mmCIF file of C-alpha atoms in Angstrom:
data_model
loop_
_atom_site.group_PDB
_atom_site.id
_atom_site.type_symbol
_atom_site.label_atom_id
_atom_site.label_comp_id
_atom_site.label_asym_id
_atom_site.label_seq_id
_atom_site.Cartn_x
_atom_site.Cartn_y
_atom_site.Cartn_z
ATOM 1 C CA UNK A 27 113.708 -38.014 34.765
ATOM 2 C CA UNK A 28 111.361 -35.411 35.745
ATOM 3 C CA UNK A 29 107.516 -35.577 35.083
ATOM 4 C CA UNK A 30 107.809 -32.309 32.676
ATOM 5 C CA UNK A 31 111.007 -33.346 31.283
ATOM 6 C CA UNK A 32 110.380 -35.104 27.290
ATOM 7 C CA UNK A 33 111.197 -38.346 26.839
ATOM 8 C CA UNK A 34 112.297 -40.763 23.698
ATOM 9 C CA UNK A 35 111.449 -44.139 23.012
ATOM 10 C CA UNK A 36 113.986 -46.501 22.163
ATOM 11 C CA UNK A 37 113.365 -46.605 18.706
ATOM 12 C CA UNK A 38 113.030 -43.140 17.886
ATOM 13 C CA UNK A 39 116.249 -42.604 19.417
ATOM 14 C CA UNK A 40 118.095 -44.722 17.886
ATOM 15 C CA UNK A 41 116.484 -43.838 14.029
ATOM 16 C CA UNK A 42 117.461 -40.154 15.326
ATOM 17 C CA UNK A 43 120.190 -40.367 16.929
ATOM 18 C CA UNK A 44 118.673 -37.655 19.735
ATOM 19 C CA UNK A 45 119.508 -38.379 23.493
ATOM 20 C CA UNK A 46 117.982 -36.022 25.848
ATOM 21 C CA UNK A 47 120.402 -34.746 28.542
ATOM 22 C CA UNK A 48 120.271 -35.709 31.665
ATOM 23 C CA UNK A 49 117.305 -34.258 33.813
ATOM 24 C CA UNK A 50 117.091 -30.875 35.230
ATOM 25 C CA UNK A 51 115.022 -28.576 37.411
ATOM 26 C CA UNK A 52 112.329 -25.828 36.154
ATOM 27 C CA UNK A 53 112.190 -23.441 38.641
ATOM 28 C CA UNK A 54 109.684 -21.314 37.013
ATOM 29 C CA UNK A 55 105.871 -21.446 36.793
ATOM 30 C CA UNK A 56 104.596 -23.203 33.984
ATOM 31 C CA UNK A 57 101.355 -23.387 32.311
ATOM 32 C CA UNK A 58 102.071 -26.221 29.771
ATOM 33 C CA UNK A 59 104.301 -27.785 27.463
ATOM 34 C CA UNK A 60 104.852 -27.428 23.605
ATOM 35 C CA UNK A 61 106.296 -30.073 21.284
ATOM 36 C CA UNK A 62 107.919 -26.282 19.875
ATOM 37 C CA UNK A 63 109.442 -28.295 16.143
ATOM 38 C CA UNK A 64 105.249 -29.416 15.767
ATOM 39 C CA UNK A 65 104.074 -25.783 16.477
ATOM 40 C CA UNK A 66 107.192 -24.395 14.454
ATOM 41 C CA UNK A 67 108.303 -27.353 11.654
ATOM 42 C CA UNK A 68 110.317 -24.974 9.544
ATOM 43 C CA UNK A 69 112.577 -25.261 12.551
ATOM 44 C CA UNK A 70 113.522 -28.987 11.317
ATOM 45 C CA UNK A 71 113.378 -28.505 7.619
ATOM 46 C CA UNK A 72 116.807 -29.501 7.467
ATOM 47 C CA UNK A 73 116.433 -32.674 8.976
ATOM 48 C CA UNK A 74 116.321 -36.255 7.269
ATOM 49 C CA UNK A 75 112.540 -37.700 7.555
ATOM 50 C CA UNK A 76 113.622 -39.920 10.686
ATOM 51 C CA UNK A 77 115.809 -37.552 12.318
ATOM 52 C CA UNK A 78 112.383 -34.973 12.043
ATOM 53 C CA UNK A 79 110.366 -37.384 13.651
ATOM 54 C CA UNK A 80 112.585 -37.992 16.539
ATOM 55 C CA UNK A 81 113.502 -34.476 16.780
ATOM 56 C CA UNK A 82 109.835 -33.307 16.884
ATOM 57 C CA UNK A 83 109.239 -35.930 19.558
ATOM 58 C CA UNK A 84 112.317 -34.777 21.660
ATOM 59 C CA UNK A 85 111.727 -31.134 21.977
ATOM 60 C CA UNK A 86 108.916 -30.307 24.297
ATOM 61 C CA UNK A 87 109.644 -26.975 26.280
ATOM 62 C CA UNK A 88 107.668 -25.164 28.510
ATOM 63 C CA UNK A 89 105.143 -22.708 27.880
ATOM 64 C CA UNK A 90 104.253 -19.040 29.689
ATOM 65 C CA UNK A 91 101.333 -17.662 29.009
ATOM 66 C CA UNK A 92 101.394 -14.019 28.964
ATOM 67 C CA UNK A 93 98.409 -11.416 28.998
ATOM 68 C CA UNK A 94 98.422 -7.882 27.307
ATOM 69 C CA UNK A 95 100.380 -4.964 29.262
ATOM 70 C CA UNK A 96 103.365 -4.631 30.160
ATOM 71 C CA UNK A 97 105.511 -7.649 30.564
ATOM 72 C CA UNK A 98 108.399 -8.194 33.101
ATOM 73 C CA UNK A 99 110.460 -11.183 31.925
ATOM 74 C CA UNK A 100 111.382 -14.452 34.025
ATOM 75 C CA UNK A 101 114.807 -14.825 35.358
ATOM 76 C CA UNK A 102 116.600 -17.599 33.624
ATOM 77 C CA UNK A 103 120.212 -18.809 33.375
ATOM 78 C CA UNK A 104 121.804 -16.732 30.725
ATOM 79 C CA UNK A 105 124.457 -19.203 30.259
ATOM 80 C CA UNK A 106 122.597 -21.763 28.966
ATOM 81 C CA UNK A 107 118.945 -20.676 27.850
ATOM 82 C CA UNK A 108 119.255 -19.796 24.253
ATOM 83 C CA UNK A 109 115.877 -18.070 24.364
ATOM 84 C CA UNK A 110 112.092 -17.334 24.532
ATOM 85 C CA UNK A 111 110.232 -19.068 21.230
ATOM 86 C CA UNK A 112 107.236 -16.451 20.957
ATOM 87 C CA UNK A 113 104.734 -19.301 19.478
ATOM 88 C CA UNK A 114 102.000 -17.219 18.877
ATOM 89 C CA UNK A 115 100.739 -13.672 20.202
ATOM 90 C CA UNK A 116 101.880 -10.273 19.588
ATOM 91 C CA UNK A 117 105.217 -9.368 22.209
ATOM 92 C CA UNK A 118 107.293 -5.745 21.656
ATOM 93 C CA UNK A 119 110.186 -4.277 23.015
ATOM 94 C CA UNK A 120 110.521 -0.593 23.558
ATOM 95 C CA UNK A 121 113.913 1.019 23.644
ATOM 96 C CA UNK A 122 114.575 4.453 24.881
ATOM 97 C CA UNK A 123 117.253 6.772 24.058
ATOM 98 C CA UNK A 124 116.964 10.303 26.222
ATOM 99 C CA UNK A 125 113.482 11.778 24.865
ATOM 100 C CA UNK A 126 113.712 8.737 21.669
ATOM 101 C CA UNK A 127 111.935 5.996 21.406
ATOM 102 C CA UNK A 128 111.389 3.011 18.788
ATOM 103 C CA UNK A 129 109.157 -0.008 19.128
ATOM 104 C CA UNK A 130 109.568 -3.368 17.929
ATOM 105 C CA UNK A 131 107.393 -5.974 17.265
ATOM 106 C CA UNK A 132 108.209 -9.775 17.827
ATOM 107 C CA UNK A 133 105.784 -12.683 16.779
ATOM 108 C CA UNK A 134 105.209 -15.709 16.055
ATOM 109 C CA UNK A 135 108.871 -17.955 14.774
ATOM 110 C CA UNK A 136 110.787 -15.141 16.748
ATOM 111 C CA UNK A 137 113.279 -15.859 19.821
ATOM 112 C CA UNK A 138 114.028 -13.190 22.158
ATOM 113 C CA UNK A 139 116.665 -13.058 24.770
ATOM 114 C CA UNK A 140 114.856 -10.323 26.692
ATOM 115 C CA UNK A 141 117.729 -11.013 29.885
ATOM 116 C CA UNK A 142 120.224 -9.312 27.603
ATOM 117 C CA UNK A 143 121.345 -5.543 28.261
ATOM 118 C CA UNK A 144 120.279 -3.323 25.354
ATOM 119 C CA UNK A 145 123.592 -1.906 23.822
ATOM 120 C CA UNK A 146 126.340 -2.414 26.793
ATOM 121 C CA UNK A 147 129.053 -1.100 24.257
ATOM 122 C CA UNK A 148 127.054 2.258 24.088
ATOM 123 C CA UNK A 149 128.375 5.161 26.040
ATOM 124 C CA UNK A 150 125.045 6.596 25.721
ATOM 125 C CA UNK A 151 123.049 4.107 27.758
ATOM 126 C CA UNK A 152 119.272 2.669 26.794
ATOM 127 C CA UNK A 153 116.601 1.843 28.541
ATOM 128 C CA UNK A 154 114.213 -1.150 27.453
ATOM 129 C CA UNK A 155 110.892 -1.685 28.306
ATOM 130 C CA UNK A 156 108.536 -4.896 26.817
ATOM 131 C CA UNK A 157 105.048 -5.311 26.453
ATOM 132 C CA UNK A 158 102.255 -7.647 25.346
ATOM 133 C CA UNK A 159 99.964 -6.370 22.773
ATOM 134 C CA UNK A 160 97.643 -9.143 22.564
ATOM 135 C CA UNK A 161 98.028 -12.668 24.059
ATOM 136 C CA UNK A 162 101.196 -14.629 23.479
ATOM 137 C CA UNK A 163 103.071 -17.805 24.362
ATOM 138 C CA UNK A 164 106.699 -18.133 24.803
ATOM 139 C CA UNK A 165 108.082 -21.537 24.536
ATOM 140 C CA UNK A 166 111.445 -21.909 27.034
ATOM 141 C CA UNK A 167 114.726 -23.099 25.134
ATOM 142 C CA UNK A 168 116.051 -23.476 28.287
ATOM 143 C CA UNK A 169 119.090 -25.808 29.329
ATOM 144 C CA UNK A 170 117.886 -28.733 28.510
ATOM 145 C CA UNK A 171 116.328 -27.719 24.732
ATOM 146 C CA UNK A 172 119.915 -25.946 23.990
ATOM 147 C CA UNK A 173 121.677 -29.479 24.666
ATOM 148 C CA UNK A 174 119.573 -30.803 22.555
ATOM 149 C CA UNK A 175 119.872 -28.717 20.080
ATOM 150 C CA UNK A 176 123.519 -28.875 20.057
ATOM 151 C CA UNK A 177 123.834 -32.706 19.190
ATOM 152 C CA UNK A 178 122.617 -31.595 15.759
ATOM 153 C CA UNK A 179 124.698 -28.938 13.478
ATOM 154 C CA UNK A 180 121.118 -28.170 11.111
ATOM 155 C CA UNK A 181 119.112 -27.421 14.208
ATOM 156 C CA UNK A 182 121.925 -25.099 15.451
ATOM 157 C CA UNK A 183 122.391 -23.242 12.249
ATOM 158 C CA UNK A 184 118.014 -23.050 11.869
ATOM 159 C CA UNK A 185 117.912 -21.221 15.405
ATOM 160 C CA UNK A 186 120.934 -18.966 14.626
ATOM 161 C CA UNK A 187 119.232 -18.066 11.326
ATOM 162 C CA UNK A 188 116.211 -16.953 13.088
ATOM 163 C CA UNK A 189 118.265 -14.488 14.884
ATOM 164 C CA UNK A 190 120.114 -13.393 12.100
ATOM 165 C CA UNK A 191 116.644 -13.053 10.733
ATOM 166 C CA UNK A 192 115.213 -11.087 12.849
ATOM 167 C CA UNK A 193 118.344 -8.503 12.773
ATOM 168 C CA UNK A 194 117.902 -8.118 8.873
ATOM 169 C CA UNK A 195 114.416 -7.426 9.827
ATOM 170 C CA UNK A 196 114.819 -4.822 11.905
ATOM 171 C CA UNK A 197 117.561 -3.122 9.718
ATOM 172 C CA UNK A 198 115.154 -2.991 6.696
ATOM 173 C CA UNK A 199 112.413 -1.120 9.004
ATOM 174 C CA UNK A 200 115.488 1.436 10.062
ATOM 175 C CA UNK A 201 115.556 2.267 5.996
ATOM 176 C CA UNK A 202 111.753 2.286 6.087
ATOM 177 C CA UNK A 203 112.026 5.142 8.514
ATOM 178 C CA UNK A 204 114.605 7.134 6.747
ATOM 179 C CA UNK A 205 111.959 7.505 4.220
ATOM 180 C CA UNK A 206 110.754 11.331 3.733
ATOM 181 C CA UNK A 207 106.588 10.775 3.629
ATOM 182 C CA UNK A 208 104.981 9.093 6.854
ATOM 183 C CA UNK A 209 102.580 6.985 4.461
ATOM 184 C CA UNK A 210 105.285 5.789 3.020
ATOM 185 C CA UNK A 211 106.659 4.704 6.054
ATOM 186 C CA UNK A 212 103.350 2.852 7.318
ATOM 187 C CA UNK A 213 102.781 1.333 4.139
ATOM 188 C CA UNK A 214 105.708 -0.022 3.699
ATOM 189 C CA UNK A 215 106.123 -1.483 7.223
ATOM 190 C CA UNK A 216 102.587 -3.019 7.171
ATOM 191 C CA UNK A 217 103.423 -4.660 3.699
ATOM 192 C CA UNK A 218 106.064 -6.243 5.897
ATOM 193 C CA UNK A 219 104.699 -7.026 9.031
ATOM 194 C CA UNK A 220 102.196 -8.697 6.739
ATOM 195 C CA UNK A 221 105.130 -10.401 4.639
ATOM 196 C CA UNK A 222 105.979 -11.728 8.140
ATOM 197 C CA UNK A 223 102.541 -13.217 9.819
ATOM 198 C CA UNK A 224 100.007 -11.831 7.371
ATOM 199 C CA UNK A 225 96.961 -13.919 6.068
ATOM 200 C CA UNK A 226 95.143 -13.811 2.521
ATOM 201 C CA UNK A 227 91.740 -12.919 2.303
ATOM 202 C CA UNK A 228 89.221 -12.146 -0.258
ATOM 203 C CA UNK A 229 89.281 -8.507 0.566
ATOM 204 C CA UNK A 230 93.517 -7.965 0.421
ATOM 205 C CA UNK A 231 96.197 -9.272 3.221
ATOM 206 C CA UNK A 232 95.066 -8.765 6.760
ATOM 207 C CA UNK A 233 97.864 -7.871 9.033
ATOM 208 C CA UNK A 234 96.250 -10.217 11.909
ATOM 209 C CA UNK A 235 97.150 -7.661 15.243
ATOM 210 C CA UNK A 236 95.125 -4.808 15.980
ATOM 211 C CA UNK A 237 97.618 -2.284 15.904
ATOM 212 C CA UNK A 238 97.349 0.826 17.428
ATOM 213 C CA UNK A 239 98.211 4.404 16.304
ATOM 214 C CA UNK A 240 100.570 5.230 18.984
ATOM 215 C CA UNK A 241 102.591 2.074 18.605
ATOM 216 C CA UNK A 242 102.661 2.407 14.734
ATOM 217 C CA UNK A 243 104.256 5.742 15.306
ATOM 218 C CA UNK A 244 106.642 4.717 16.983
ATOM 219 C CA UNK A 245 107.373 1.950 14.818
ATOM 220 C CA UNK A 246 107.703 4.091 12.166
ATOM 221 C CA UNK A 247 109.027 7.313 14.079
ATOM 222 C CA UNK A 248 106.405 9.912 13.447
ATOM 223 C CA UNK A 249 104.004 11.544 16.034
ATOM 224 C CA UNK A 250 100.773 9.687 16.767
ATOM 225 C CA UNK A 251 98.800 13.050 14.964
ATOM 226 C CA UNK A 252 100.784 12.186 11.952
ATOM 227 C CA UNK A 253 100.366 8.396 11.667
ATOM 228 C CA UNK A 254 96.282 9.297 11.843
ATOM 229 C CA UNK A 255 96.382 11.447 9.303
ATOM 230 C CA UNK A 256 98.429 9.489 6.908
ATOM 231 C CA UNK A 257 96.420 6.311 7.841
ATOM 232 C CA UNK A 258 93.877 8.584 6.416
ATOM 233 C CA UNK A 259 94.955 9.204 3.712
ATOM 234 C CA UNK A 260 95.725 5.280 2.897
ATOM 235 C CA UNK A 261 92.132 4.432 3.326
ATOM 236 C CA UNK A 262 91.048 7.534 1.158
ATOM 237 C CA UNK A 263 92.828 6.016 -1.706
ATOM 238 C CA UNK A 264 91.929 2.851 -0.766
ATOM 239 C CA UNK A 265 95.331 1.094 -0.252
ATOM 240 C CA UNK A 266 94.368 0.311 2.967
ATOM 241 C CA UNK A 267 91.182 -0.948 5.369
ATOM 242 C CA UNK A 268 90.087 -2.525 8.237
ATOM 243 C CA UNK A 269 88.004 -5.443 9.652
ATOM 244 C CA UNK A 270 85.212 -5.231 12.666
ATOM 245 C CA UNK A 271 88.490 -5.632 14.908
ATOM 246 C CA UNK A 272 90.398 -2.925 13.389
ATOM 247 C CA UNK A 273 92.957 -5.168 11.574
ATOM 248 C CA UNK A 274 94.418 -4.033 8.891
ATOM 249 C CA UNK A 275 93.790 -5.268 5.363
ATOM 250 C CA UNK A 276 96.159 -4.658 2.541
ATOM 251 C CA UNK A 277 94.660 -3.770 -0.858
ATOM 252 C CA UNK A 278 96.600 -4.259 -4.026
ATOM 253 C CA UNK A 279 100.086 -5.143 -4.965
ATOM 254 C CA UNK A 280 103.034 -5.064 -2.653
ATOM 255 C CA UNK A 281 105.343 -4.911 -5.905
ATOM 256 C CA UNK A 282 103.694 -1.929 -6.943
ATOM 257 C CA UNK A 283 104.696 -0.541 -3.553
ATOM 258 C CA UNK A 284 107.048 1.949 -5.661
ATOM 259 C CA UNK A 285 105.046 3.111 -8.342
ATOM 260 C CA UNK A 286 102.189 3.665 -5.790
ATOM 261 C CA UNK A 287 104.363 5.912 -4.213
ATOM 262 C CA UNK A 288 104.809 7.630 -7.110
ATOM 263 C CA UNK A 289 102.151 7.991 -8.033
ATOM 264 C CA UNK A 290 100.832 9.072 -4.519
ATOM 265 C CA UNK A 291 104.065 12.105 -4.592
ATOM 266 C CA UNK A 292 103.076 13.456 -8.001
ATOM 267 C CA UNK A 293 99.055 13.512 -6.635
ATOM 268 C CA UNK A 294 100.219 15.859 -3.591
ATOM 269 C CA UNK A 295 102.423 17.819 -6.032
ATOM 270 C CA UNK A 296 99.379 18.744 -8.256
ATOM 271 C CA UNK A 297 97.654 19.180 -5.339
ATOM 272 C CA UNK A 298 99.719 21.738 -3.976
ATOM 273 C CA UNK A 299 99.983 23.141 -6.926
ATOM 274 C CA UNK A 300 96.353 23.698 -7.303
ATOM 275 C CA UNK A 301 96.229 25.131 -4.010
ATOM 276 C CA UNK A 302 98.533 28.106 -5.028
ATOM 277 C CA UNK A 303 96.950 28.462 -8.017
ATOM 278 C CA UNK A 304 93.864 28.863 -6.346
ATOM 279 C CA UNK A 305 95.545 30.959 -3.472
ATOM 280 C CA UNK A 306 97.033 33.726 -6.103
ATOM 281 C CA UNK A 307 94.975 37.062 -6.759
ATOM 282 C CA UNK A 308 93.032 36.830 -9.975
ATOM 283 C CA UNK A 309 94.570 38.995 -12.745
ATOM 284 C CA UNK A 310 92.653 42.339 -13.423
#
């Protein structure tokens, strides 16, 4: 068996039941190796105690390391690599359509098949782009880690539902966008990119990416100009702030989401209406 290839001891494969396939070659630069169920247990929830031991044991993939900027990925056997594991880090994919353009964002627990040609049913074709916003690492289900995988029906069905996952995910930010106000729109996708990866702090949930204007707007689909001003507006009415690294930090209630925005439409209606009162000649 090759040096970088996991191995079992006796005992754990037989309390297991996991027998890794025979030995193949990487031919890709590596950095290291991840023991990916450790890093990512909810993977194995649906294993027995023993079987989870074995299991964690068994599946050690590689590791690339990737820097921010844009990213062009490895070529790997479509056949039989299920995917890239992002274990940590901050990866997005960029699809174009003519002058459109939506971003998505992919971290930690997702799996990307970034080999795959965006849309080949489409008669209007796409063009993808990815990029690293801040540093990630991509564990390799490669060959040998789909074998593996498929000697056990829970693991299958816990890496399917990741995908499935991930779909749902993106079709909830498509209704995001179809909402009319931009801070709406931002709100409503930070409350879920921090649903996703955030982290609880004394001060609200901190979204833990610094995310940039440009890329929120086209997350969101708005102009940069717009996403700034409505960011403004957030942090006016203090829904929203920031750490000394620009992260975000989430202030209040994300069940009150809805009445916020109520709340927030009927305060730019008086507004406005203010305005024109203010605006209209003053009667003689």
């Amino acid at each position: 068996m090759a040096a970088d290839e996991p191995t079992l001891s006796g005992s754990a494969a037989s309390d297991g039941g996991f027998a890794p396939p025979r030995a193949e070659i990487r031919s890709f630069a590596i950095s290291d190796c991840a023991f990916i169920l450790s890093e990512d247990p909810d993977l194995a929830q649906m294993l027995s105690p023993k079987d989870r031991l074995a299991a964690t044991e068994a599946f050690r993939a590689p590791v690339i390391d990737l820097c921010e900027g844009d990213w062009e990925p490895p070529e790997l056997d479509p056949r039989t690599t299920y995917g890239l594991l992002v274990l940590d880090g901050l990866l997005g994919r960029r699809t174009r359509v003519g002058r459109g353009l939506v971003s998505e964002l992919l971290g930690s627990g997702d799996i990307v098949r970034p080999w795959e040609t965006a849309c080949p049913w489409s008669f209007v074709p796409a063009r993808v782009e990815w990029f690293v916003s801040e540093p990630t690492r991509l564990a390799v289900l490669d060959g040998y880690i789909t074998r593996l995988m498929g000697t056990r029906p829970e693991l299958v069905v816990a890496f399917s539902n990741r995908l499935l996952a991930q779909s749902r995910s993106a079709q909830y930010l498509l209704a995001v966008c179809s909402l009319r106000r931009v801070d709406d729109r931002l709100l409503a996708t930070l409350w879920h990119l921090a649903s996703k990866w955030g982290r609880v702090t004394p001060h609200g949930v901190k979204v833990p990416f610094r995310l940039k204007h440009e890329l929120l707007a086209q997350i969101v689909g708005a102009t940069r100009q717009a996403v700034t001003s409505a960011l403004q507006g957030l942090r006016r009415r203090g829904e929203l702030s920031s750490d000394d690294r620009g992260r975000y930090i989430l202030r209040g209630n994300p069940s009150d989401w809805q009445k916020a925005s109520e709340a927030r439409r009927r305060d730019r209606a008086q507004s406005a209406e203010s305005e024109r009162n203010s605006a209209s000649p003053t009667a003689l």
